[in-house]
Amino acid sequence: MSTVVQSFIPVAKDSHFPIQNIPFGVFSTAQQTTPRVGVAIGEQVLDLAVIAKAGLLNGIEGLNDPVAVFDKPALNEFMGLGKPVWRATRLAIQKLLSENEPTLRDNSELQGRALVKQADVTMHLPAQIGDYTDFYCSREHATNVGIMFRGKDNALQPNWLHIPVGYHGRASSLVVSGTDIRRPAGQRITPQNKTSPFFAPSAKLDIELEVGWFVGKGNTLGERIDIADAKDHIFGLVLVNDWSARDIQAWEYVPLGPFLGKNFGTTVSPWIVTLDALEEFMVDGPSQTEPAPLKYLQENKKSAYDIDLEVQIKPNQTSKFEKVALSNLKYMYWSVTQQLAHHTVNGCNMRPGDMCATGTLSGPEKENFGSLLELSWNGTEKVIFKESKQERTFLEDGDEVNLTAYKDSKSGYRIGFGDCHGKILPCLYDNDA
Amino acid sequence: MSTVVQSFIPVAKDSHFPIQNIPFGVFSTAQQTTPRVGVAIGEQVLDLAVIAKAGLLNGIEGLNDPVAVFDKPALNEFMGLGKPVWRATRLAIQKLLSENEPTLRDNSELQGRALVKQADVTMHLPAQIGDYTDFYCSREHATNVGIMFRGKDNALQPNWLHIPVGYHGRASSLVVSGTDIRRPAGQRITPQNKTSPFFAPSAKLDIELEVGWFVGKGNTLGERIDIADAKDHIFGLVLVNDWSARDIQAWEYVPLGPFLGKNFGTTVSPWIVTLDALEEFMVDGPSQTEPAPLKYLQENKKSAYDIDLEVQIKPNQTSKFEKVALSNLKYMYWSVTQQLAHHTVNGCNMRPGDMCATGTLSGPEKENFGSLLELSWNGTEKVIFKESKQERTFLEDGDEVNLTAYKDSKSGYRIGFGDCHGKILPCLYDNDA
């Protein structure tokens, strides 16, 4: 039996951030308010700007100026360097943090400057996100929504099994975990009058449990990324809560898609978990034989990830988050690599730091549904909270939502994503005058 | 009769850029390849970085560091300073360029450094565009498309007369006028088999005649921009050709809207014409009484612009652009200020440099249609070129498209937008293997 590498920094057994993870993020502190790049280890952040300045990231091929890359308020530059550099850097950091490596372990002065408690830092969006695309890749979610709005016989649109359906989202309103979300107002209709809208705060404010993926290396406008190469273009994964105002969306979305029902805020978890850290959880995704996808979407190796995804809600005036849904990334029909191959097949260019999200990740059973729309079947059934006895169909003001995700390795450690948290603030406008 | 101000720089009568215009852009030269801000005057560019360094933009309230603002590769910082600064700066430039002002007129050394021929410069996108939103605000265009795909009785969707319908576009593939456009490939279907797609280059490559507007000053996430204030948040207008692959779009767009049918390239004209320069062309827009819009969309002053918009195509292997359509911005049903008020009514935040476009601007008559989709009635009628006798339904490889726009003032000068030009390159991929 091989020994599992340990860090000299204490890591609890249920920590999301053992030495086998090493997710990248951007943080600042009260003492040093300029954001810079760090990695999470146990309950600490390792400041890569400090580590780079100490010369401990020298000699990595392709990383010519580590200080310039990591003393930055965003990961875009590092992302653009490509997979061999990401991999070599992560390996160098793992070595530096391992229990048998004295360089940092035995230098308490450097540790004092390079390590900060996660509880003491402010996290920022990990990249300057140029474009945000949202896909619709869970067959169970698309089917549930289809049944609700079109009936069982036409649940999936004719294109759904051929195309990883996606649309462009809003980059400006992406916010990092912990940012409050303001309930939006807008045009709504009633079931009794479907053609005369009125103005009001959204009464169907919802969550969407999603995973986001960051583009590392991009492509030139006009060229495409072959599916065989797609994985090397993806820097890593995060959690995304794509808050949705279902009533605004239902009235506005024909024929050009969701707009104000989505773009009032989308929450992103701060730590990007690299694909390398998730490699051991790769599994076969759902069968794609009826129909087989077109060639540019065909993959001949594992492309799904077995990662548990959890939705937790703390209803207003209660004190505890309660689990509302448990899903898994492996349920997703179209893989992240298929999403990227499709996105670029027309020559659309991706840039380092662009973010795509999977769409709501539901599973086969009701307990796996990743939105209140599905859990309450569009408001017709109450979601009951077991401990607090609260009931919800959609979100109330003051409700807090947290998404989290992790998987336990066979070797005993846990690879996790941390939290993706937001609280609903009341709408500022109850009329449109 | 009041005398019209003239510049000491020669401006032809049909120039788009008299001293009454002063549009802002970003340019570079072979001698100085770093892009910086300039304005167009006649056939020249006035280099604002040089003018600022010469101290000639000092003393403008709110413009504390003119060199830092204009010696930049994008207008975002200037845009964020707000309307009083834009207005005062434009007035200062007009004064500097006027025939009675000796400062620059009599300083040939400074002129030599500050003025460059437009023929000798490379233009760039005028801003770093964080988000790009495309609206769908021409009633004639929406009606034409509706008739084609849903029949005359259901041409306009129920929401269309209540909402300035819009969707998010792709920012990464926005390119400046003059950039070649690569024909995209993707999934298509045939009329005979609407459920089994095949892969091929787009056979319905189209243009869309649009006007873009740049956000100057933005808003905080969660708050809205009142329609009474909207005009002060808009920096100015450009021309936009929203190239569209109709066959890819038709198969992919249900239910989340256009994606790969649009995001392979969108061309933007380089000179942003300020709203101040267009003030004299303001007119009443189409009547909005049946139905009246909700209050947040109601305006009590003129909000449309009387500007002629022209589509010109130079078919491959011919030598001349021929006019294909002549439309006008005043036909647009929802004004740019209504678009902005709607975009933010849910709290969506706009940032300086964000760009929105109007959607295809068609008018009532066939000669006013702003897309080949409409001009060829989805490929069922040939568009005949009078001079070259060429025929088109959609674009062929090698075809060049130019959009232009201007209006003649009663005072004898012309305010124009310049060109928005692109040429179609053949697809790189004729199969998906």
PDB file of N, CA and C in Angstrom, chain A residues 91-163:
ATOM      1  N   LEU A  91       2.273  20.924  -8.886  1.00  0.00           N
ATOM      2  CA  LEU A  91       3.185  19.922  -8.333  1.00  0.00           C
ATOM      3  C   LEU A  91       4.248  20.573  -7.452  1.00  0.00           C
ATOM      4  N   ALA A  92       4.759  21.713  -7.886  1.00  0.00           N
ATOM      5  CA  ALA A  92       5.769  22.428  -7.088  1.00  0.00           C
ATOM      6  C   ALA A  92       5.184  22.880  -5.753  1.00  0.00           C
ATOM      7  N   ILE A  93       3.932  23.327  -5.782  1.00  0.00           N
ATOM      8  CA  ILE A  93       3.275  23.756  -4.535  1.00  0.00           C
ATOM      9  C   ILE A  93       3.035  22.560  -3.625  1.00  0.00           C
ATOM     10  N   GLN A  94       2.615  21.448  -4.203  1.00  0.00           N
ATOM     11  CA  GLN A  94       2.400  20.242  -3.391  1.00  0.00           C
ATOM     12  C   GLN A  94       3.704  19.792  -2.725  1.00  0.00           C
ATOM     13  N   LYS A  95       4.766  19.874  -3.499  1.00  0.00           N
ATOM     14  CA  LYS A  95       6.069  19.492  -2.928  1.00  0.00           C
ATOM     15  C   LYS A  95       6.435  20.429  -1.770  1.00  0.00           C
ATOM     16  N   LEU A  96       6.253  21.718  -2.005  1.00  0.00           N
ATOM     17  CA  LEU A  96       6.590  22.720  -0.991  1.00  0.00           C
ATOM     18  C   LEU A  96       5.806  22.509   0.299  1.00  0.00           C
ATOM     19  N   LEU A  97       4.557  22.026   0.174  1.00  0.00           N
ATOM     20  CA  LEU A  97       3.688  21.872   1.338  1.00  0.00           C
ATOM     21  C   LEU A  97       3.772  20.482   1.970  1.00  0.00           C
ATOM     22  N   SER A  98       4.540  19.588   1.352  1.00  0.00           N
ATOM     23  CA  SER A  98       4.537  18.214   1.870  1.00  0.00           C
ATOM     24  C   SER A  98       5.379  18.110   3.136  1.00  0.00           C
ATOM     25  N   GLU A  99       5.028  17.133   3.958  1.00  0.00           N
ATOM     26  CA  GLU A  99       5.619  17.044   5.304  1.00  0.00           C
ATOM     27  C   GLU A  99       7.119  16.748   5.297  1.00  0.00           C
ATOM     28  N   ASN A 100       7.595  16.191   4.167  1.00  0.00           N
ATOM     29  CA  ASN A 100       9.017  15.830   4.118  1.00  0.00           C
ATOM     30  C   ASN A 100       9.896  16.930   3.527  1.00  0.00           C
ATOM     31  N   GLU A 101       9.292  18.062   3.162  1.00  0.00           N
ATOM     32  CA  GLU A 101      10.032  19.114   2.479  1.00  0.00           C
ATOM     33  C   GLU A 101      10.316  20.251   3.470  1.00  0.00           C
ATOM     34  N   PRO A 102      11.576  20.481   3.811  1.00  0.00           N
ATOM     35  CA  PRO A 102      11.887  21.430   4.902  1.00  0.00           C
ATOM     36  C   PRO A 102      11.787  22.912   4.522  1.00  0.00           C
ATOM     37  N   THR A 103      11.832  23.255   3.223  1.00  0.00           N
ATOM     38  CA  THR A 103      11.989  24.650   2.803  1.00  0.00           C
ATOM     39  C   THR A 103      11.016  25.605   3.505  1.00  0.00           C
ATOM     40  N   LEU A 104       9.768  25.324   3.393  1.00  0.00           N
ATOM     41  CA  LEU A 104       8.764  26.179   4.037  1.00  0.00           C
ATOM     42  C   LEU A 104       8.442  25.650   5.442  1.00  0.00           C
ATOM     43  N   ARG A 105       8.457  24.339   5.579  1.00  0.00           N
ATOM     44  CA  ARG A 105       8.105  23.715   6.864  1.00  0.00           C
ATOM     45  C   ARG A 105       8.972  24.247   7.998  1.00  0.00           C
ATOM     46  N   ASP A 106      10.233  24.458   7.699  1.00  0.00           N
ATOM     47  CA  ASP A 106      11.170  24.843   8.766  1.00  0.00           C
ATOM     48  C   ASP A 106      11.495  26.336   8.761  1.00  0.00           C
ATOM     49  N   ASN A 107      10.749  27.108   7.988  1.00  0.00           N
ATOM     50  CA  ASN A 107      11.002  28.546   7.914  1.00  0.00           C
ATOM     51  C   ASN A 107       9.792  29.285   8.484  1.00  0.00           C
ATOM     52  N   SER A 108       9.781  29.470   9.776  1.00  0.00           N
ATOM     53  CA  SER A 108       8.585  30.033  10.413  1.00  0.00           C
ATOM     54  C   SER A 108       8.381  31.497  10.018  1.00  0.00           C
ATOM     55  N   GLU A 109       9.476  32.184   9.702  1.00  0.00           N
ATOM     56  CA  GLU A 109       9.331  33.581   9.276  1.00  0.00           C
ATOM     57  C   GLU A 109       8.576  33.641   7.964  1.00  0.00           C
ATOM     58  N   LEU A 110       8.975  32.806   7.005  1.00  0.00           N
ATOM     59  CA  LEU A 110       8.285  32.790   5.712  1.00  0.00           C
ATOM     60  C   LEU A 110       6.838  32.303   5.863  1.00  0.00           C
ATOM     61  N   GLN A 111       6.656  31.282   6.690  1.00  0.00           N
ATOM     62  CA  GLN A 111       5.282  30.825   6.955  1.00  0.00           C
ATOM     63  C   GLN A 111       4.414  31.968   7.472  1.00  0.00           C
ATOM     64  N   GLY A 112       4.996  32.772   8.346  1.00  0.00           N
ATOM     65  CA  GLY A 112       4.251  33.906   8.909  1.00  0.00           C
ATOM     66  C   GLY A 112       3.783  34.876   7.852  1.00  0.00           C
ATOM     67  N   ARG A 113       4.562  35.010   6.778  1.00  0.00           N
ATOM     68  CA  ARG A 113       4.178  35.930   5.722  1.00  0.00           C
ATOM     69  C   ARG A 113       3.322  35.264   4.650  1.00  0.00           C
ATOM     70  N   ALA A 114       3.518  33.947   4.457  1.00  0.00           N
ATOM     71  CA  ALA A 114       2.895  33.277   3.308  1.00  0.00           C
ATOM     72  C   ALA A 114       1.581  32.582   3.633  1.00  0.00           C
ATOM     73  N   LEU A 115       1.325  32.333   4.899  1.00  0.00           N
ATOM     74  CA  LEU A 115       0.099  31.604   5.251  1.00  0.00           C
ATOM     75  C   LEU A 115      -0.877  32.507   5.997  1.00  0.00           C
ATOM     76  N   VAL A 116      -2.105  32.507   5.558  1.00  0.00           N
ATOM     77  CA  VAL A 116      -3.167  33.296   6.203  1.00  0.00           C
ATOM     78  C   VAL A 116      -4.349  32.366   6.424  1.00  0.00           C
ATOM     79  N   LYS A 117      -5.009  32.529   7.553  1.00  0.00           N
ATOM     80  CA  LYS A 117      -6.213  31.723   7.794  1.00  0.00           C
ATOM     81  C   LYS A 117      -7.308  32.097   6.805  1.00  0.00           C
ATOM     82  N   GLN A 118      -7.988  31.095   6.266  1.00  0.00           N
ATOM     83  CA  GLN A 118      -9.113  31.382   5.373  1.00  0.00           C
ATOM     84  C   GLN A 118     -10.174  32.238   6.074  1.00  0.00           C
ATOM     85  N   ALA A 119     -10.310  32.053   7.374  1.00  0.00           N
ATOM     86  CA  ALA A 119     -11.303  32.835   8.118  1.00  0.00           C
ATOM     87  C   ALA A 119     -10.968  34.327   8.117  1.00  0.00           C
ATOM     88  N   ASP A 120      -9.719  34.667   7.825  1.00  0.00           N
ATOM     89  CA  ASP A 120      -9.286  36.066   7.898  1.00  0.00           C
ATOM     90  C   ASP A 120      -9.165  36.749   6.529  1.00  0.00           C
ATOM     91  N   VAL A 121      -9.479  36.034   5.462  1.00  0.00           N
ATOM     92  CA  VAL A 121      -9.274  36.652   4.143  1.00  0.00           C
ATOM     93  C   VAL A 121     -10.606  37.025   3.499  1.00  0.00           C
ATOM     94  N   THR A 122     -10.522  37.954   2.563  1.00  0.00           N
ATOM     95  CA  THR A 122     -11.639  38.254   1.678  1.00  0.00           C
ATOM     96  C   THR A 122     -11.350  37.590   0.342  1.00  0.00           C
ATOM     97  N   MET A 123     -12.282  36.775  -0.120  1.00  0.00           N
ATOM     98  CA  MET A 123     -12.087  36.131  -1.422  1.00  0.00           C
ATOM     99  C   MET A 123     -12.716  37.005  -2.510  1.00  0.00           C
ATOM    100  N   HIS A 124     -12.132  36.939  -3.688  1.00  0.00           N
ATOM    101  CA  HIS A 124     -12.620  37.695  -4.852  1.00  0.00           C
ATOM    102  C   HIS A 124     -12.941  36.722  -5.977  1.00  0.00           C
ATOM    103  N   LEU A 125     -13.588  37.222  -7.019  1.00  0.00           N
ATOM    104  CA  LEU A 125     -13.752  36.368  -8.192  1.00  0.00           C
ATOM    105  C   LEU A 125     -12.365  35.927  -8.634  1.00  0.00           C
ATOM    106  N   PRO A 126     -12.182  34.653  -8.981  1.00  0.00           N
ATOM    107  CA  PRO A 126     -10.832  34.168  -9.271  1.00  0.00           C
ATOM    108  C   PRO A 126     -10.252  34.682 -10.582  1.00  0.00           C
ATOM    109  N   ALA A 127     -11.087  35.198 -11.465  1.00  0.00           N
ATOM    110  CA  ALA A 127     -10.579  35.703 -12.746  1.00  0.00           C
ATOM    111  C   ALA A 127     -11.407  36.902 -13.175  1.00  0.00           C
ATOM    112  N   GLN A 128     -10.831  37.682 -14.066  1.00  0.00           N
ATOM    113  CA  GLN A 128     -11.632  38.683 -14.755  1.00  0.00           C
ATOM    114  C   GLN A 128     -12.345  37.918 -15.867  1.00  0.00           C
ATOM    115  N   ILE A 129     -13.626  37.717 -15.677  1.00  0.00           N
ATOM    116  CA  ILE A 129     -14.386  36.829 -16.568  1.00  0.00           C
ATOM    117  C   ILE A 129     -14.897  37.634 -17.759  1.00  0.00           C
ATOM    118  N   GLY A 130     -14.284  37.391 -18.910  1.00  0.00           N
ATOM    119  CA  GLY A 130     -14.659  38.158 -20.091  1.00  0.00           C
ATOM    120  C   GLY A 130     -16.040  37.790 -20.596  1.00  0.00           C
ATOM    121  N   ASP A 131     -16.301  36.518 -20.714  1.00  0.00           N
ATOM    122  CA  ASP A 131     -17.600  36.033 -21.159  1.00  0.00           C
ATOM    123  C   ASP A 131     -18.053  34.894 -20.270  1.00  0.00           C
ATOM    124  N   TYR A 132     -19.345  34.852 -20.048  1.00  0.00           N
ATOM    125  CA  TYR A 132     -19.960  33.791 -19.251  1.00  0.00           C
ATOM    126  C   TYR A 132     -21.036  33.114 -20.104  1.00  0.00           C
ATOM    127  N   THR A 133     -20.871  31.827 -20.303  1.00  0.00           N
ATOM    128  CA  THR A 133     -21.857  31.037 -21.051  1.00  0.00           C
ATOM    129  C   THR A 133     -22.511  30.047 -20.115  1.00  0.00           C
ATOM    130  N   ASP A 134     -23.802  29.912 -20.227  1.00  0.00           N
ATOM    131  CA  ASP A 134     -24.512  28.940 -19.403  1.00  0.00           C
ATOM    132  C   ASP A 134     -25.101  27.853 -20.299  1.00  0.00           C
ATOM    133  N   PHE A 135     -24.750  26.613 -20.005  1.00  0.00           N
ATOM    134  CA  PHE A 135     -25.298  25.493 -20.772  1.00  0.00           C
ATOM    135  C   PHE A 135     -26.565  24.953 -20.089  1.00  0.00           C
ATOM    136  N   TYR A 136     -27.051  23.859 -20.618  1.00  0.00           N
ATOM    137  CA  TYR A 136     -28.357  23.303 -20.210  1.00  0.00           C
ATOM    138  C   TYR A 136     -28.214  21.804 -20.389  1.00  0.00           C
ATOM    139  N   CYS A 137     -27.222  21.237 -19.667  1.00  0.00           N
ATOM    140  CA  CYS A 137     -26.701  19.922 -20.023  1.00  0.00           C
ATOM    141  C   CYS A 137     -27.178  18.756 -19.175  1.00  0.00           C
ATOM    142  N   SER A 138     -28.078  19.001 -18.225  1.00  0.00           N
ATOM    143  CA  SER A 138     -28.624  17.890 -17.455  1.00  0.00           C
ATOM    144  C   SER A 138     -29.907  17.433 -18.127  1.00  0.00           C
ATOM    145  N   ARG A 139     -29.917  16.188 -18.550  1.00  0.00           N
ATOM    146  CA  ARG A 139     -31.103  15.639 -19.207  1.00  0.00           C
ATOM    147  C   ARG A 139     -32.289  15.620 -18.244  1.00  0.00           C
ATOM    148  N   GLU A 140     -32.006  15.296 -16.982  1.00  0.00           N
ATOM    149  CA  GLU A 140     -33.088  15.239 -16.005  1.00  0.00           C
ATOM    150  C   GLU A 140     -33.690  16.629 -15.791  1.00  0.00           C
ATOM    151  N   HIS A 141     -32.848  17.650 -15.696  1.00  0.00           N
ATOM    152  CA  HIS A 141     -33.367  19.010 -15.511  1.00  0.00           C
ATOM    153  C   HIS A 141     -34.169  19.456 -16.735  1.00  0.00           C
ATOM    154  N   ALA A 142     -33.603  19.263 -17.920  1.00  0.00           N
ATOM    155  CA  ALA A 142     -34.303  19.691 -19.135  1.00  0.00           C
ATOM    156  C   ALA A 142     -35.624  18.948 -19.290  1.00  0.00           C
ATOM    157  N   THR A 143     -35.621  17.679 -18.904  1.00  0.00           N
ATOM    158  CA  THR A 143     -36.852  16.890 -18.988  1.00  0.00           C
ATOM    159  C   THR A 143     -37.884  17.386 -17.981  1.00  0.00           C
ATOM    160  N   ASN A 144     -37.453  17.626 -16.751  1.00  0.00           N
ATOM    161  CA  ASN A 144     -38.394  18.130 -15.739  1.00  0.00           C
ATOM    162  C   ASN A 144     -39.028  19.441 -16.175  1.00  0.00           C
ATOM    163  N   VAL A 145     -38.190  20.380 -16.633  1.00  0.00           N
ATOM    164  CA  VAL A 145     -38.709  21.684 -17.063  1.00  0.00           C
ATOM    165  C   VAL A 145     -39.636  21.500 -18.263  1.00  0.00           C
ATOM    166  N   GLY A 146     -39.236  20.615 -19.178  1.00  0.00           N
ATOM    167  CA  GLY A 146     -40.059  20.350 -20.353  1.00  0.00           C
ATOM    168  C   GLY A 146     -41.425  19.792 -19.997  1.00  0.00           C
ATOM    169  N   ILE A 147     -41.441  18.854 -19.064  1.00  0.00           N
ATOM    170  CA  ILE A 147     -42.727  18.271 -18.644  1.00  0.00           C
ATOM    171  C   ILE A 147     -43.617  19.347 -18.036  1.00  0.00           C
ATOM    172  N   MET A 148     -43.008  20.189 -17.186  1.00  0.00           N
ATOM    173  CA  MET A 148     -43.792  21.243 -16.529  1.00  0.00           C
ATOM    174  C   MET A 148     -44.438  22.192 -17.528  1.00  0.00           C
ATOM    175  N   PHE A 149     -43.677  22.561 -18.572  1.00  0.00           N
ATOM    176  CA  PHE A 149     -44.160  23.636 -19.447  1.00  0.00           C
ATOM    177  C   PHE A 149     -44.704  23.153 -20.792  1.00  0.00           C
ATOM    178  N   ARG A 150     -44.384  21.890 -21.181  1.00  0.00           N
ATOM    179  CA  ARG A 150     -44.871  21.417 -22.486  1.00  0.00           C
ATOM    180  C   ARG A 150     -45.525  20.042 -22.419  1.00  0.00           C
ATOM    181  N   GLY A 151     -45.514  19.421 -21.264  1.00  0.00           N
ATOM    182  CA  GLY A 151     -46.108  18.090 -21.146  1.00  0.00           C
ATOM    183  C   GLY A 151     -45.097  16.982 -21.413  1.00  0.00           C
ATOM    184  N   LYS A 152     -45.422  15.796 -20.985  1.00  0.00           N
ATOM    185  CA  LYS A 152     -44.515  14.668 -20.994  1.00  0.00           C
ATOM    186  C   LYS A 152     -44.073  14.258 -22.411  1.00  0.00           C
ATOM    187  N   ASP A 153     -44.968  14.414 -23.381  1.00  0.00           N
ATOM    188  CA  ASP A 153     -44.664  13.911 -24.727  1.00  0.00           C
ATOM    189  C   ASP A 153     -43.678  14.792 -25.484  1.00  0.00           C
ATOM    190  N   ASN A 154     -43.574  16.050 -25.098  1.00  0.00           N
ATOM    191  CA  ASN A 154     -42.654  16.952 -25.777  1.00  0.00           C
ATOM    192  C   ASN A 154     -41.624  17.533 -24.821  1.00  0.00           C
ATOM    193  N   ALA A 155     -41.271  16.755 -23.824  1.00  0.00           N
ATOM    194  CA  ALA A 155     -40.428  17.304 -22.756  1.00  0.00           C
ATOM    195  C   ALA A 155     -39.087  17.808 -23.293  1.00  0.00           C
ATOM    196  N   LEU A 156     -38.389  16.966 -24.019  1.00  0.00           N
ATOM    197  CA  LEU A 156     -37.104  17.398 -24.595  1.00  0.00           C
ATOM    198  C   LEU A 156     -37.336  17.981 -25.988  1.00  0.00           C
ATOM    199  N   GLN A 157     -36.743  19.150 -26.240  1.00  0.00           N
ATOM    200  CA  GLN A 157     -36.836  19.738 -27.584  1.00  0.00           C
ATOM    201  C   GLN A 157     -36.065  18.850 -28.575  1.00  0.00           C
ATOM    202  N   PRO A 158     -36.421  18.924 -29.866  1.00  0.00           N
ATOM    203  CA  PRO A 158     -35.786  18.042 -30.873  1.00  0.00           C
ATOM    204  C   PRO A 158     -34.267  18.161 -30.923  1.00  0.00           C
ATOM    205  N   ASN A 159     -33.722  19.336 -30.578  1.00  0.00           N
ATOM    206  CA  ASN A 159     -32.271  19.510 -30.683  1.00  0.00           C
ATOM    207  C   ASN A 159     -31.508  19.001 -29.455  1.00  0.00           C
ATOM    208  N   TRP A 160     -32.211  18.740 -28.353  1.00  0.00           N
ATOM    209  CA  TRP A 160     -31.513  18.580 -27.077  1.00  0.00           C
ATOM    210  C   TRP A 160     -30.524  17.411 -27.054  1.00  0.00           C
ATOM    211  N   LEU A 161     -30.858  16.304 -27.663  1.00  0.00           N
ATOM    212  CA  LEU A 161     -29.949  15.148 -27.647  1.00  0.00           C
ATOM    213  C   LEU A 161     -28.846  15.249 -28.704  1.00  0.00           C
ATOM    214  N   HIS A 162     -28.867  16.323 -29.487  1.00  0.00           N
ATOM    215  CA  HIS A 162     -27.830  16.528 -30.508  1.00  0.00           C
ATOM    216  C   HIS A 162     -26.856  17.651 -30.147  1.00  0.00           C
ATOM    217  N   ILE A 163     -27.325  18.579 -29.347  1.00  0.00           N
ATOM    218  CA  ILE A 163     -26.570  19.808 -29.061  1.00  0.00           C
ATOM    219  C   ILE A 163     -26.446  20.023 -27.558  1.00  0.00           C
TER     220      ILE A 163
END
